[in-house]
Amino acid sequence: MNTMATSTFTTRINSDLKAELERIARADKRSASFIANQAIENLVEERRATRELVELGLQLIEQGAPTIQPEDIHAWMLSDDDSAPFPAGRANS
C-alpha cells in the first residue's frame, strides 16, 4: 500500500462547524481529521484548477483568441428566453 507522508496542521474553527464536522465524521465512520483533510484536498485542487484556467484564458487572449464582452454574457445569463443563442465571440485587435 502506498501511503503519503503526513504532518500536523493546527487551525481554529468555529465551534458549531467543528461539531458539524464531527457529526459528519461519525456518520461516515471516519475521523474528523480524515473528513477535514478531504475538504482541504478538494479546496486546493479547485483553486489550482481555477488558477490554471485563468492563466490559460489570459494566454489565449494575448494570442488574439476571440473574447465575449461582459455585457453580452450578462444579457444572455439574465435573458428570460432559455433558447437564446450563446453570444458570439469577437476577434481581438
PDB file of N, CA and C in Angstrom:
ATOM      1  N   MET A   1       0.840  -1.179   0.000  1.00  0.00           N
ATOM      2  CA  MET A   1       0.000   0.000   0.000  1.00  0.00           C
ATOM      3  C   MET A   1       0.885   1.242   0.000  1.00  0.00           C
ATOM      4  N   ASN A   2       0.561   2.191  -0.837  1.00  0.00           N
ATOM      5  CA  ASN A   2       1.345   3.412  -0.972  1.00  0.00           C
ATOM      6  C   ASN A   2       0.743   4.494  -0.090  1.00  0.00           C
ATOM      7  N   THR A   3       1.442   4.892   0.971  1.00  0.00           N
ATOM      8  CA  THR A   3       0.935   5.935   1.854  1.00  0.00           C
ATOM      9  C   THR A   3       1.788   7.180   1.704  1.00  0.00           C
ATOM     10  N   MET A   4       1.135   8.315   1.845  1.00  0.00           N
ATOM     11  CA  MET A   4       1.832   9.589   1.728  1.00  0.00           C
ATOM     12  C   MET A   4       2.241  10.063   3.111  1.00  0.00           C
ATOM     13  N   ALA A   5       3.349  10.771   3.179  1.00  0.00           N
ATOM     14  CA  ALA A   5       3.781  11.344   4.442  1.00  0.00           C
ATOM     15  C   ALA A   5       2.768  12.392   4.888  1.00  0.00           C
ATOM     16  N   THR A   6       2.585  12.502   6.174  1.00  0.00           N
ATOM     17  CA  THR A   6       1.658  13.488   6.711  1.00  0.00           C
ATOM     18  C   THR A   6       2.387  14.387   7.698  1.00  0.00           C
ATOM     19  N   SER A   7       1.787  15.509   7.976  1.00  0.00           N
ATOM     20  CA  SER A   7       2.301  16.404   9.003  1.00  0.00           C
ATOM     21  C   SER A   7       1.114  17.035   9.715  1.00  0.00           C
ATOM     22  N   THR A   8       1.372  17.558  10.888  1.00  0.00           N
ATOM     23  CA  THR A   8       0.320  18.160  11.692  1.00  0.00           C
ATOM     24  C   THR A   8       0.065  19.584  11.237  1.00  0.00           C
ATOM     25  N   PHE A   9      -1.223  19.946  11.198  1.00  0.00           N
ATOM     26  CA  PHE A   9      -1.645  21.290  10.821  1.00  0.00           C
ATOM     27  C   PHE A   9      -2.707  21.708  11.845  1.00  0.00           C
ATOM     28  N   THR A  10      -2.427  22.749  12.578  1.00  0.00           N
ATOM     29  CA  THR A  10      -3.351  23.195  13.615  1.00  0.00           C
ATOM     30  C   THR A  10      -4.055  24.460  13.152  1.00  0.00           C
ATOM     31  N   THR A  11      -5.356  24.505  13.364  1.00  0.00           N
ATOM     32  CA  THR A  11      -6.128  25.685  12.995  1.00  0.00           C
ATOM     33  C   THR A  11      -7.280  25.872  13.968  1.00  0.00           C
ATOM     34  N   ARG A  12      -7.825  27.046  13.996  1.00  0.00           N
ATOM     35  CA  ARG A  12      -9.009  27.318  14.811  1.00  0.00           C
ATOM     36  C   ARG A  12     -10.222  27.347  13.889  1.00  0.00           C
ATOM     37  N   ILE A  13     -11.291  26.671  14.322  1.00  0.00           N
ATOM     38  CA  ILE A  13     -12.534  26.730  13.561  1.00  0.00           C
ATOM     39  C   ILE A  13     -13.689  27.029  14.517  1.00  0.00           C
ATOM     40  N   ASN A  14     -14.745  27.539  13.973  1.00  0.00           N
ATOM     41  CA  ASN A  14     -15.962  27.846  14.718  1.00  0.00           C
ATOM     42  C   ASN A  14     -16.453  26.582  15.424  1.00  0.00           C
ATOM     43  N   SER A  15     -16.886  26.715  16.663  1.00  0.00           N
ATOM     44  CA  SER A  15     -17.339  25.561  17.452  1.00  0.00           C
ATOM     45  C   SER A  15     -18.494  24.815  16.780  1.00  0.00           C
ATOM     46  N   ASP A  16     -19.428  25.555  16.200  1.00  0.00           N
ATOM     47  CA  ASP A  16     -20.551  24.905  15.519  1.00  0.00           C
ATOM     48  C   ASP A  16     -20.072  24.124  14.299  1.00  0.00           C
ATOM     49  N   LEU A  17     -19.102  24.678  13.583  1.00  0.00           N
ATOM     50  CA  LEU A  17     -18.543  23.991  12.418  1.00  0.00           C
ATOM     51  C   LEU A  17     -17.834  22.715  12.845  1.00  0.00           C
ATOM     52  N   LYS A  18     -17.093  22.788  13.949  1.00  0.00           N
ATOM     53  CA  LYS A  18     -16.399  21.601  14.453  1.00  0.00           C
ATOM     54  C   LYS A  18     -17.399  20.520  14.835  1.00  0.00           C
ATOM     55  N   ALA A  19     -18.476  20.899  15.486  1.00  0.00           N
ATOM     56  CA  ALA A  19     -19.495  19.926  15.879  1.00  0.00           C
ATOM     57  C   ALA A  19     -20.116  19.274  14.646  1.00  0.00           C
ATOM     58  N   GLU A  20     -20.379  20.061  13.618  1.00  0.00           N
ATOM     59  CA  GLU A  20     -20.947  19.513  12.376  1.00  0.00           C
ATOM     60  C   GLU A  20     -19.955  18.577  11.697  1.00  0.00           C
ATOM     61  N   LEU A  21     -18.689  18.961  11.682  1.00  0.00           N
ATOM     62  CA  LEU A  21     -17.642  18.110  11.114  1.00  0.00           C
ATOM     63  C   LEU A  21     -17.589  16.775  11.843  1.00  0.00           C
ATOM     64  N   GLU A  22     -17.649  16.817  13.155  1.00  0.00           N
ATOM     65  CA  GLU A  22     -17.614  15.578  13.941  1.00  0.00           C
ATOM     66  C   GLU A  22     -18.854  14.729  13.696  1.00  0.00           C
ATOM     67  N   ARG A  23     -20.025  15.371  13.514  1.00  0.00           N
ATOM     68  CA  ARG A  23     -21.253  14.630  13.210  1.00  0.00           C
ATOM     69  C   ARG A  23     -21.130  13.914  11.866  1.00  0.00           C
ATOM     70  N   ILE A  24     -20.595  14.629  10.871  1.00  0.00           N
ATOM     71  CA  ILE A  24     -20.399  14.035   9.545  1.00  0.00           C
ATOM     72  C   ILE A  24     -19.408  12.881   9.628  1.00  0.00           C
ATOM     73  N   ALA A  25     -18.348  13.078  10.372  1.00  0.00           N
ATOM     74  CA  ALA A  25     -17.326  12.034  10.513  1.00  0.00           C
ATOM     75  C   ALA A  25     -17.925  10.772  11.149  1.00  0.00           C
ATOM     76  N   ARG A  26     -18.711  10.949  12.193  1.00  0.00           N
ATOM     77  CA  ARG A  26     -19.350   9.784  12.823  1.00  0.00           C
ATOM     78  C   ARG A  26     -20.271   9.068  11.839  1.00  0.00           C
ATOM     79  N   ALA A  27     -21.065   9.836  11.097  1.00  0.00           N
ATOM     80  CA  ALA A  27     -21.999   9.245  10.136  1.00  0.00           C
ATOM     81  C   ALA A  27     -21.251   8.483   9.036  1.00  0.00           C
ATOM     82  N   ASP A  28     -20.083   8.996   8.656  1.00  0.00           N
ATOM     83  CA  ASP A  28     -19.277   8.343   7.614  1.00  0.00           C
ATOM     84  C   ASP A  28     -18.333   7.287   8.167  1.00  0.00           C
ATOM     85  N   LYS A  29     -18.347   7.123   9.499  1.00  0.00           N
ATOM     86  CA  LYS A  29     -17.438   6.188  10.168  1.00  0.00           C
ATOM     87  C   LYS A  29     -15.974   6.492   9.812  1.00  0.00           C
ATOM     88  N   ARG A  30     -15.652   7.762   9.875  1.00  0.00           N
ATOM     89  CA  ARG A  30     -14.297   8.270   9.606  1.00  0.00           C
ATOM     90  C   ARG A  30     -13.929   9.237  10.715  1.00  0.00           C
ATOM     91  N   SER A  31     -12.674   9.595  10.777  1.00  0.00           N
ATOM     92  CA  SER A  31     -12.264  10.594  11.757  1.00  0.00           C
ATOM     93  C   SER A  31     -12.556  11.995  11.211  1.00  0.00           C
ATOM     94  N   ALA A  32     -12.707  12.939  12.122  1.00  0.00           N
ATOM     95  CA  ALA A  32     -12.890  14.329  11.710  1.00  0.00           C
ATOM     96  C   ALA A  32     -11.664  14.798  10.933  1.00  0.00           C
ATOM     97  N   SER A  33     -10.507  14.319  11.311  1.00  0.00           N
ATOM     98  CA  SER A  33      -9.271  14.677  10.614  1.00  0.00           C
ATOM     99  C   SER A  33      -9.316  14.213   9.159  1.00  0.00           C
ATOM    100  N   PHE A  34      -9.808  12.995   8.925  1.00  0.00           N
ATOM    101  CA  PHE A  34      -9.915  12.467   7.568  1.00  0.00           C
ATOM    102  C   PHE A  34     -10.852  13.335   6.729  1.00  0.00           C
ATOM    103  N   ILE A  35     -12.021  13.662   7.293  1.00  0.00           N
ATOM    104  CA  ILE A  35     -13.000  14.478   6.572  1.00  0.00           C
ATOM    105  C   ILE A  35     -12.431  15.864   6.281  1.00  0.00           C
ATOM    106  N   ALA A  36     -11.775  16.473   7.262  1.00  0.00           N
ATOM    107  CA  ALA A  36     -11.168  17.790   7.068  1.00  0.00           C
ATOM    108  C   ALA A  36     -10.087  17.724   5.999  1.00  0.00           C
ATOM    109  N   ASN A  37      -9.287  16.661   6.011  1.00  0.00           N
ATOM    110  CA  ASN A  37      -8.229  16.503   5.016  1.00  0.00           C
ATOM    111  C   ASN A  37      -8.818  16.400   3.615  1.00  0.00           C
ATOM    112  N   GLN A  38      -9.916  15.654   3.464  1.00  0.00           N
ATOM    113  CA  GLN A  38     -10.583  15.557   2.169  1.00  0.00           C
ATOM    114  C   GLN A  38     -11.071  16.922   1.697  1.00  0.00           C
ATOM    115  N   ALA A  39     -11.655  17.684   2.617  1.00  0.00           N
ATOM    116  CA  ALA A  39     -12.172  19.012   2.265  1.00  0.00           C
ATOM    117  C   ALA A  39     -11.039  19.935   1.827  1.00  0.00           C
ATOM    118  N   ILE A  40      -9.921  19.874   2.536  1.00  0.00           N
ATOM    119  CA  ILE A  40      -8.777  20.717   2.177  1.00  0.00           C
ATOM    120  C   ILE A  40      -8.215  20.289   0.827  1.00  0.00           C
ATOM    121  N   GLU A  41      -8.102  18.983   0.584  1.00  0.00           N
ATOM    122  CA  GLU A  41      -7.633  18.494  -0.718  1.00  0.00           C
ATOM    123  C   GLU A  41      -8.535  19.011  -1.844  1.00  0.00           C
ATOM    124  N   ASN A  42      -9.851  18.941  -1.637  1.00  0.00           N
ATOM    125  CA  ASN A  42     -10.797  19.417  -2.649  1.00  0.00           C
ATOM    126  C   ASN A  42     -10.636  20.907  -2.897  1.00  0.00           C
ATOM    127  N   LEU A  43     -10.481  21.686  -1.835  1.00  0.00           N
ATOM    128  CA  LEU A  43     -10.297  23.131  -1.970  1.00  0.00           C
ATOM    129  C   LEU A  43      -9.021  23.455  -2.733  1.00  0.00           C
ATOM    130  N   VAL A  44      -7.934  22.794  -2.364  1.00  0.00           N
ATOM    131  CA  VAL A  44      -6.646  23.041  -3.020  1.00  0.00           C
ATOM    132  C   VAL A  44      -6.732  22.676  -4.509  1.00  0.00           C
ATOM    133  N   GLU A  45      -7.339  21.553  -4.828  1.00  0.00           N
ATOM    134  CA  GLU A  45      -7.475  21.131  -6.222  1.00  0.00           C
ATOM    135  C   GLU A  45      -8.342  22.113  -7.009  1.00  0.00           C
ATOM    136  N   GLU A  46      -9.451  22.557  -6.399  1.00  0.00           N
ATOM    137  CA  GLU A  46     -10.331  23.512  -7.071  1.00  0.00           C
ATOM    138  C   GLU A  46      -9.601  24.823  -7.342  1.00  0.00           C
ATOM    139  N   ARG A  47      -8.872  25.317  -6.357  1.00  0.00           N
ATOM    140  CA  ARG A  47      -8.142  26.580  -6.536  1.00  0.00           C
ATOM    141  C   ARG A  47      -7.040  26.434  -7.577  1.00  0.00           C
ATOM    142  N   ARG A  48      -6.335  25.286  -7.577  1.00  0.00           N
ATOM    143  CA  ARG A  48      -5.280  25.048  -8.564  1.00  0.00           C
ATOM    144  C   ARG A  48      -5.877  25.027  -9.968  1.00  0.00           C
ATOM    145  N   ALA A  49      -6.982  24.309 -10.136  1.00  0.00           N
ATOM    146  CA  ALA A  49      -7.615  24.204 -11.450  1.00  0.00           C
ATOM    147  C   ALA A  49      -8.125  25.570 -11.915  1.00  0.00           C
ATOM    148  N   THR A  50      -8.701  26.338 -11.006  1.00  0.00           N
ATOM    149  CA  THR A  50      -9.187  27.677 -11.362  1.00  0.00           C
ATOM    150  C   THR A  50      -8.027  28.557 -11.809  1.00  0.00           C
ATOM    151  N   ARG A  51      -6.932  28.523 -11.067  1.00  0.00           N
ATOM    152  CA  ARG A  51      -5.760  29.333 -11.417  1.00  0.00           C
ATOM    153  C   ARG A  51      -5.231  28.937 -12.799  1.00  0.00           C
ATOM    154  N   GLU A  52      -5.179  27.642 -13.076  1.00  0.00           N
ATOM    155  CA  GLU A  52      -4.707  27.175 -14.384  1.00  0.00           C
ATOM    156  C   GLU A  52      -5.627  27.650 -15.503  1.00  0.00           C
ATOM    157  N   LEU A  53      -6.940  27.608 -15.280  1.00  0.00           N
ATOM    158  CA  LEU A  53      -7.883  28.068 -16.303  1.00  0.00           C
ATOM    159  C   LEU A  53      -7.755  29.569 -16.555  1.00  0.00           C
ATOM    160  N   VAL A  54      -7.583  30.338 -15.489  1.00  0.00           N
ATOM    161  CA  VAL A  54      -7.400  31.783 -15.651  1.00  0.00           C
ATOM    162  C   VAL A  54      -6.122  32.066 -16.428  1.00  0.00           C
ATOM    163  N   GLU A  55      -5.035  31.389 -16.070  1.00  0.00           N
ATOM    164  CA  GLU A  55      -3.764  31.582 -16.781  1.00  0.00           C
ATOM    165  C   GLU A  55      -3.891  31.202 -18.255  1.00  0.00           C
ATOM    166  N   LEU A  56      -4.587  30.101 -18.537  1.00  0.00           N
ATOM    167  CA  LEU A  56      -4.805  29.692 -19.923  1.00  0.00           C
ATOM    168  C   LEU A  56      -5.629  30.733 -20.671  1.00  0.00           C
ATOM    169  N   GLY A  57      -6.688  31.222 -20.029  1.00  0.00           N
ATOM    170  CA  GLY A  57      -7.522  32.248 -20.654  1.00  0.00           C
ATOM    171  C   GLY A  57      -6.725  33.496 -20.988  1.00  0.00           C
ATOM    172  N   LEU A  58      -5.876  33.923 -20.063  1.00  0.00           N
ATOM    173  CA  LEU A  58      -5.040  35.103 -20.316  1.00  0.00           C
ATOM    174  C   LEU A  58      -4.066  34.862 -21.464  1.00  0.00           C
ATOM    175  N   GLN A  59      -3.495  33.663 -21.515  1.00  0.00           N
ATOM    176  CA  GLN A  59      -2.592  33.327 -22.628  1.00  0.00           C
ATOM    177  C   GLN A  59      -3.338  33.372 -23.957  1.00  0.00           C
ATOM    178  N   LEU A  60      -4.550  32.822 -23.980  1.00  0.00           N
ATOM    179  CA  LEU A  60      -5.325  32.815 -25.221  1.00  0.00           C
ATOM    180  C   LEU A  60      -5.666  34.234 -25.664  1.00  0.00           C
ATOM    181  N   ILE A  61      -6.012  35.091 -24.717  1.00  0.00           N
ATOM    182  CA  ILE A  61      -6.307  36.488 -25.060  1.00  0.00           C
ATOM    183  C   ILE A  61      -5.062  37.160 -25.635  1.00  0.00           C
ATOM    184  N   GLU A  62      -3.907  36.919 -25.014  1.00  0.00           N
ATOM    185  CA  GLU A  62      -2.662  37.503 -25.502  1.00  0.00           C
ATOM    186  C   GLU A  62      -2.336  37.022 -26.914  1.00  0.00           C
ATOM    187  N   GLN A  63      -2.798  35.813 -27.253  1.00  0.00           N
ATOM    188  CA  GLN A  63      -2.556  35.245 -28.581  1.00  0.00           C
ATOM    189  C   GLN A  63      -3.619  35.674 -29.587  1.00  0.00           C
ATOM    190  N   GLY A  64      -4.578  36.489 -29.161  1.00  0.00           N
ATOM    191  CA  GLY A  64      -5.582  37.005 -30.077  1.00  0.00           C
ATOM    192  C   GLY A  64      -6.843  36.182 -30.202  1.00  0.00           C
ATOM    193  N   ALA A  65      -7.082  35.283 -29.265  1.00  0.00           N
ATOM    194  CA  ALA A  65      -8.306  34.477 -29.322  1.00  0.00           C
ATOM    195  C   ALA A  65      -9.534  35.381 -29.185  1.00  0.00           C
ATOM    196  N   PRO A  66     -10.654  34.995 -29.799  1.00  0.00           N
ATOM    197  CA  PRO A  66     -11.872  35.801 -29.666  1.00  0.00           C
ATOM    198  C   PRO A  66     -12.334  35.850 -28.212  1.00  0.00           C
ATOM    199  N   THR A  67     -12.953  36.950 -27.843  1.00  0.00           N
ATOM    200  CA  THR A  67     -13.496  37.106 -26.494  1.00  0.00           C
ATOM    201  C   THR A  67     -14.965  37.507 -26.580  1.00  0.00           C
ATOM    202  N   ILE A  68     -15.666  37.336 -25.489  1.00  0.00           N
ATOM    203  CA  ILE A  68     -17.062  37.738 -25.401  1.00  0.00           C
ATOM    204  C   ILE A  68     -17.140  38.875 -24.399  1.00  0.00           C
ATOM    205  N   GLN A  69     -17.789  39.942 -24.769  1.00  0.00           N
ATOM    206  CA  GLN A  69     -17.901  41.116 -23.919  1.00  0.00           C
ATOM    207  C   GLN A  69     -18.750  40.794 -22.682  1.00  0.00           C
ATOM    208  N   PRO A  70     -18.353  41.313 -21.529  1.00  0.00           N
ATOM    209  CA  PRO A  70     -19.103  41.024 -20.298  1.00  0.00           C
ATOM    210  C   PRO A  70     -20.584  41.385 -20.400  1.00  0.00           C
ATOM    211  N   GLU A  71     -20.892  42.501 -21.039  1.00  0.00           N
ATOM    212  CA  GLU A  71     -22.308  42.894 -21.131  1.00  0.00           C
ATOM    213  C   GLU A  71     -23.113  41.902 -21.967  1.00  0.00           C
ATOM    214  N   ASP A  72     -22.469  41.274 -22.971  1.00  0.00           N
ATOM    215  CA  ASP A  72     -23.155  40.256 -23.773  1.00  0.00           C
ATOM    216  C   ASP A  72     -23.442  39.004 -22.947  1.00  0.00           C
ATOM    217  N   ILE A  73     -22.477  38.601 -22.134  1.00  0.00           N
ATOM    218  CA  ILE A  73     -22.661  37.433 -21.263  1.00  0.00           C
ATOM    219  C   ILE A  73     -23.756  37.715 -20.242  1.00  0.00           C
ATOM    220  N   HIS A  74     -23.711  38.908 -19.630  1.00  0.00           N
ATOM    221  CA  HIS A  74     -24.725  39.253 -18.625  1.00  0.00           C
ATOM    222  C   HIS A  74     -26.119  39.259 -19.233  1.00  0.00           C
ATOM    223  N   ALA A  75     -26.258  39.842 -20.411  1.00  0.00           N
ATOM    224  CA  ALA A  75     -27.563  39.876 -21.072  1.00  0.00           C
ATOM    225  C   ALA A  75     -28.053  38.459 -21.359  1.00  0.00           C
ATOM    226  N   TRP A  76     -27.156  37.586 -21.807  1.00  0.00           N
ATOM    227  CA  TRP A  76     -27.520  36.197 -22.105  1.00  0.00           C
ATOM    228  C   TRP A  76     -27.950  35.474 -20.828  1.00  0.00           C
ATOM    229  N   MET A  77     -27.178  35.663 -19.749  1.00  0.00           N
ATOM    230  CA  MET A  77     -27.489  34.988 -18.486  1.00  0.00           C
ATOM    231  C   MET A  77     -28.816  35.463 -17.894  1.00  0.00           C
ATOM    232  N   LEU A  78     -29.120  36.732 -18.055  1.00  0.00           N
ATOM    233  CA  LEU A  78     -30.332  37.309 -17.471  1.00  0.00           C
ATOM    234  C   LEU A  78     -31.551  37.204 -18.376  1.00  0.00           C
ATOM    235  N   SER A  79     -31.362  36.665 -19.579  1.00  0.00           N
ATOM    236  CA  SER A  79     -32.461  36.554 -20.534  1.00  0.00           C
ATOM    237  C   SER A  79     -33.527  35.585 -20.028  1.00  0.00           C
ATOM    238  N   ASP A  80     -34.792  35.935 -20.270  1.00  0.00           N
ATOM    239  CA  ASP A  80     -35.905  35.049 -19.925  1.00  0.00           C
ATOM    240  C   ASP A  80     -36.089  33.943 -20.961  1.00  0.00           C
ATOM    241  N   ASP A  81     -35.392  34.078 -22.083  1.00  0.00           N
ATOM    242  CA  ASP A  81     -35.521  33.136 -23.186  1.00  0.00           C
ATOM    243  C   ASP A  81     -34.469  32.034 -23.034  1.00  0.00           C
ATOM    244  N   ASP A  82     -34.902  30.827 -22.611  1.00  0.00           N
ATOM    245  CA  ASP A  82     -33.965  29.717 -22.410  1.00  0.00           C
ATOM    246  C   ASP A  82     -33.332  29.227 -23.709  1.00  0.00           C
ATOM    247  N   SER A  83     -33.905  29.606 -24.834  1.00  0.00           N
ATOM    248  CA  SER A  83     -33.354  29.152 -26.113  1.00  0.00           C
ATOM    249  C   SER A  83     -32.486  30.227 -26.766  1.00  0.00           C
ATOM    250  N   ALA A  84     -32.205  31.314 -26.041  1.00  0.00           N
ATOM    251  CA  ALA A  84     -31.378  32.390 -26.604  1.00  0.00           C
ATOM    252  C   ALA A  84     -29.997  31.836 -26.948  1.00  0.00           C
ATOM    253  N   PRO A  85     -29.476  32.172 -28.123  1.00  0.00           N
ATOM    254  CA  PRO A  85     -28.162  31.658 -28.519  1.00  0.00           C
ATOM    255  C   PRO A  85     -27.056  32.260 -27.654  1.00  0.00           C
ATOM    256  N   PHE A  86     -26.027  31.474 -27.448  1.00  0.00           N
ATOM    257  CA  PHE A  86     -24.861  31.940 -26.697  1.00  0.00           C
ATOM    258  C   PHE A  86     -24.201  33.064 -27.490  1.00  0.00           C
ATOM    259  N   PRO A  87     -23.750  34.128 -26.816  1.00  0.00           N
ATOM    260  CA  PRO A  87     -23.148  35.265 -27.545  1.00  0.00           C
ATOM    261  C   PRO A  87     -21.925  34.864 -28.355  1.00  0.00           C
ATOM    262  N   ALA A  88     -21.796  35.453 -29.505  1.00  0.00           N
ATOM    263  CA  ALA A  88     -20.643  35.179 -30.365  1.00  0.00           C
ATOM    264  C   ALA A  88     -19.424  35.935 -29.853  1.00  0.00           C
ATOM    265  N   GLY A  89     -18.279  35.309 -30.035  1.00  0.00           N
ATOM    266  CA  GLY A  89     -17.033  35.967 -29.663  1.00  0.00           C
ATOM    267  C   GLY A  89     -16.617  36.995 -30.685  1.00  0.00           C
ATOM    268  N   ARG A  90     -15.840  37.941 -30.226  1.00  0.00           N
ATOM    269  CA  ARG A  90     -15.331  38.980 -31.103  1.00  0.00           C
ATOM    270  C   ARG A  90     -13.821  38.865 -31.166  1.00  0.00           C
ATOM    271  N   ALA A  91     -13.265  39.046 -32.351  1.00  0.00           N
ATOM    272  CA  ALA A  91     -11.828  38.975 -32.522  1.00  0.00           C
ATOM    273  C   ALA A  91     -11.156  40.118 -31.762  1.00  0.00           C
ATOM    274  N   ASN A  92      -9.999  39.846 -31.216  1.00  0.00           N
ATOM    275  CA  ASN A  92      -9.234  40.870 -30.510  1.00  0.00           C
ATOM    276  C   ASN A  92      -8.256  41.524 -31.460  1.00  0.00           C
ATOM    277  N   SER A  93      -8.063  42.799 -31.273  1.00  0.00           N
ATOM    278  CA  SER A  93      -7.118  43.525 -32.117  1.00  0.00           C
ATOM    279  C   SER A  93      -5.825  43.730 -31.396  1.00  0.00           C
TER     280      SER A  93
END
